[in-house]
Amino acid sequence: MTAPAEPILEVRDLVKHFPLNYGVVFKRQVGAIKAVDGVSFDLRKGETLGVVGESGCGKSTLAKLLMALERPTSGSVRINGRDITTARGAELKRMRRNIQMVMQDPYTSLNPRMTVGDIVGEPFEIHSDVAPKGGRRQRVQELLEVVGLNPDHINRYPHQFSGGQRQRIGIARGLALQPEIIICDEPVSALDVSIQAQVMNLLERLQNEFNLAYIFIAHDLSVVRHISDRIAVMYLGKIVELGNDAEIYDSPTHPYTQALLSAVPVPDPEGRETRQRIILQGDPPSPANPPSGCHFRTRCWKAQDICAEQEPALEARPGSAHPSACHFAEARDVVNAE
Amino acid sequence: MKNPSVDTHLLPADRAGDEPLLAVDNLHVEFQTRQGVVRAVNGVSYSVNAGETLAVLGESGSGKSVTAQAIMGILDMPPARIPKGEVRFHGTDLLTMRDEDRGQIRGRRIAMIFQDALSALNPVFTVGWQIGEMFRVHQGMSKRDARRKAVELMDRVRIPGAKSRVDDFPHQFSGGMRQRIMIAMAIALDPEILIADEPTTALDVTVQAQIMGLLAELQQESDMGLILITHDLGVVADVADKIAVMYGGRIVEHASVFDGYRAPAHPYTKGLLESIPRVDLKGQELYAIKGMPPNLLDMPTGCAFHPRCPYRKENCVTDVPPLYTVSDTRGSACHYWREVLDDGSR
Ligand SMILES: Nc1ncnc2c1ncn2[C@@H]1O[C@H](COP(=O)(O)OP(=O)(O)O)[C@@H](O)[C@H]1O
Ligand SMILES: Nc1ncnc2c1ncn2[C@@H]1O[C@H](COP(=O)(O)OP(=O)(O)O)[C@@H](O)[C@H]1O
Ligand code: SF4
Ligand code: SF4
Ligand SMILES: [Mg+2]
Ligand SMILES: [Mg+2]
């Protein structure tokens, strides 16, 4: 674990509701998709916070809110103490420099008509003060070198690179403005196992070298465990459990975390007959109409009356030393949580 | 320098015993492209029996899907061509069979499901109509009976409220439910073999667990042979009886799942297993196979894995390794398989 450092990112009660409209000609709002519904956490310098949860639970929306690519319905995102959600103009531009993103799909996230040099150097066009025009080409070549690409390939186009190399291009671009925070939204999900390991190692090396803080969103729980200091488990727009890797993986206290971990197949056939598995039924409910009380109650095997009436807060409880949003939080040994 | 094409013959276990239910034997598939001939499948052999699960593993581009498409007869020829090889079902080669006979087998007795259920389903027809089509077309069933059968099948793949959802369209279902619909269509005619090509790759782990559980139950009910194509080493460890690992269009290792995971006999398999993040190695660098998958238009000489291989010796650059017999149930296409095997897994 990293030594406690000051928080670089403070997220408080963050909410994003997308209006749900009805009617083709006369649109009226009939409800809202509660994509992010009250999320709070801190991220410290040089730390990695993993974010896991089923698709549709709000991970990418959260990422966009942190980047100020979406405006929140309410709540705040402070970077080094300044709220990016209320920043405008030159101040917003300056703050954005400090928080960059690496996206999942290395095939569609790079403009096919631009050379690698233009792609990696594009942030300098917007923030021309970072690298003077004359020194840009050299700076881009340095960045390519840092991520393990051949600097001589600066004039090539994205299609001339493999998936793993394209992801490196995306990372080089993310590093261009020397940010303190990088948000990785499923950065290795589209890559083959062997290439995935190369990119993960690169991300870790860069973190050490530049003291970067990462928000690492992924659906592969073993990958998240490997890279994260702490992990936030999301369900229907909320964080339901938050802890360090041992707390989340070895003694999860929220039933959803327990189910999620037990669904992950263990890459070892030995003893597979005796493995216990919690199989959740059905799909998560729609974020347009989440259940009352605890959002997870419609799939929870421990649900009681109180779960429909009262929303459980994300906090430490008698059964859980780390924050867990379950009235009946209690550690349970999940055999599969390797 | 071109590599000589390598013939790999039937797995020893099959030669000794009865003919397996389905056997791919020394299959070659190539594509005519503008850049030249792409040899996507280069002498692949594998087999599967009733009730058995064979997992086909390997990086993208290694030829897993093309092999499956050749079995199903759904390759576009041209540009594809099958210069060599057999696909035997109950001992009879499908590739040389009369079209009418083949039509009785493919899609009926051998069925397939794909990764992308949404694009495999027709958006303008109801799911009930599409499942029912199997019965109307193949069995001349009336519309009404076919619809009734569709509801039965939707129940069988555990789609909640099948009766009320049979007239819904594909987009009204979640990804997991659509995959169930694909499975319903595939098992409609009680196939003996089901080929599942990355059936859960696009799904969440929770839904993946549901789908894999469903496939296992269906397999048990009807003693189907299952060919599971995947790159998820966890899923393989969970369900496979035996594994076939592909690299650059060849099987580089085949083994029982227990043997293969305990002590791989090919450096590529070993590398794959070692790149899985492990709890006890947190904070350390992940093991990563260096380099990139081979370019099929410009295959390395000798062993196709040699540019990435930590066990490489001089002759690897020139001599194509045959599929060596490691034991009566396993084989490895590595000159130095003994050394690899002795090192054990991780
Ligand atoms: N621009 C948008 N307009 C309306 N709904 C949206 C928009 N973006 C995301 N959503 C909805 O918000 C929910 C969360 O989506 P997302 O953040 O992409 O989830 P994740 O990344 O966890 O899969 C989903 O129900 C999604 O359909
Ligand atoms: N129609 C085609 N024309 C040319 N090349 C093809 C065609 N279909 C597949 N290939 C090539 O064959 C190789 C094997 O593909 P495939 O079997 O789909 O790999 P995977 O192991 O990922 O399933 C790939 O390099 C692919 O580009
Ligand atoms: S609060 Fe109730 S419904 Fe929610 S997770 Fe806990 S036990 Fe289950
Ligand atoms: S034959 Fe040589 S290069 Fe190929 S896998 Fe074996 S040791 Fe490595
Ligand atoms: Mg997302
Ligand atoms: Mg494929």
PDB file of C-alpha atoms in Angstrom, chain B residues 7-8 35 41 46 90 103 111 125 128 131 160 188 213 217 230-231 235 246 280 286 291 305 308 324 331 333:
ATOM      1  CA  ASP B   7       0.898 -32.464 -41.186  1.00  0.00           C
ATOM      2  CA  THR B   8      -0.305 -33.341 -37.766  1.00  0.00           C
ATOM      3  CA  GLN B  35      -1.806  -9.195 -49.965  1.00  0.00           C
ATOM      4  CA  VAL B  41      -5.392 -22.927 -40.286  1.00  0.00           C
ATOM      5  CA  TYR B  46      -8.795 -32.189 -32.482  1.00  0.00           C
ATOM      6  CA  HIS B  90     -19.346 -40.432 -36.702  1.00  0.00           C
ATOM      7  CA  GLY B 103     -27.315 -30.405 -44.963  1.00  0.00           C
ATOM      8  CA  ALA B 111     -24.908 -26.522 -34.038  1.00  0.00           C
ATOM      9  CA  PHE B 125     -38.462 -10.762 -36.531  1.00  0.00           C
ATOM     10  CA  GLY B 128     -40.347 -16.706 -31.164  1.00  0.00           C
ATOM     11  CA  ILE B 131     -36.598 -19.976 -32.800  1.00  0.00           C
ATOM     12  CA  PRO B 160     -38.307 -15.819 -17.345  1.00  0.00           C
ATOM     13  CA  ALA B 188     -33.740 -26.728 -30.946  1.00  0.00           C
ATOM     14  CA  GLY B 213     -24.138 -23.011 -15.830  1.00  0.00           C
ATOM     15  CA  GLU B 217     -26.962 -28.361 -17.538  1.00  0.00           C
ATOM     16  CA  THR B 230     -12.479 -18.929 -25.558  1.00  0.00           C
ATOM     17  CA  HIS B 231      -9.464 -17.008 -24.382  1.00  0.00           C
ATOM     18  CA  VAL B 235     -13.704 -20.417 -17.797  1.00  0.00           C
ATOM     19  CA  MET B 246      -3.765 -22.741 -30.856  1.00  0.00           C
ATOM     20  CA  ASP B 280       0.705 -13.683  -3.977  1.00  0.00           C
ATOM     21  CA  LEU B 286       3.169  -9.433 -14.304  1.00  0.00           C
ATOM     22  CA  GLY B 291       6.429  -9.432 -28.627  1.00  0.00           C
ATOM     23  CA  PHE B 305       6.592 -19.006 -31.621  1.00  0.00           C
ATOM     24  CA  ARG B 308       8.733 -14.764 -28.402  1.00  0.00           C
ATOM     25  CA  TYR B 324       5.398 -34.616 -30.349  1.00  0.00           C
ATOM     26  CA  GLY B 331       0.957 -33.688 -27.381  1.00  0.00           C
ATOM     27  CA  ALA B 333       4.579 -28.913 -30.857  1.00  0.00           C
TER      28      ALA B 333
END
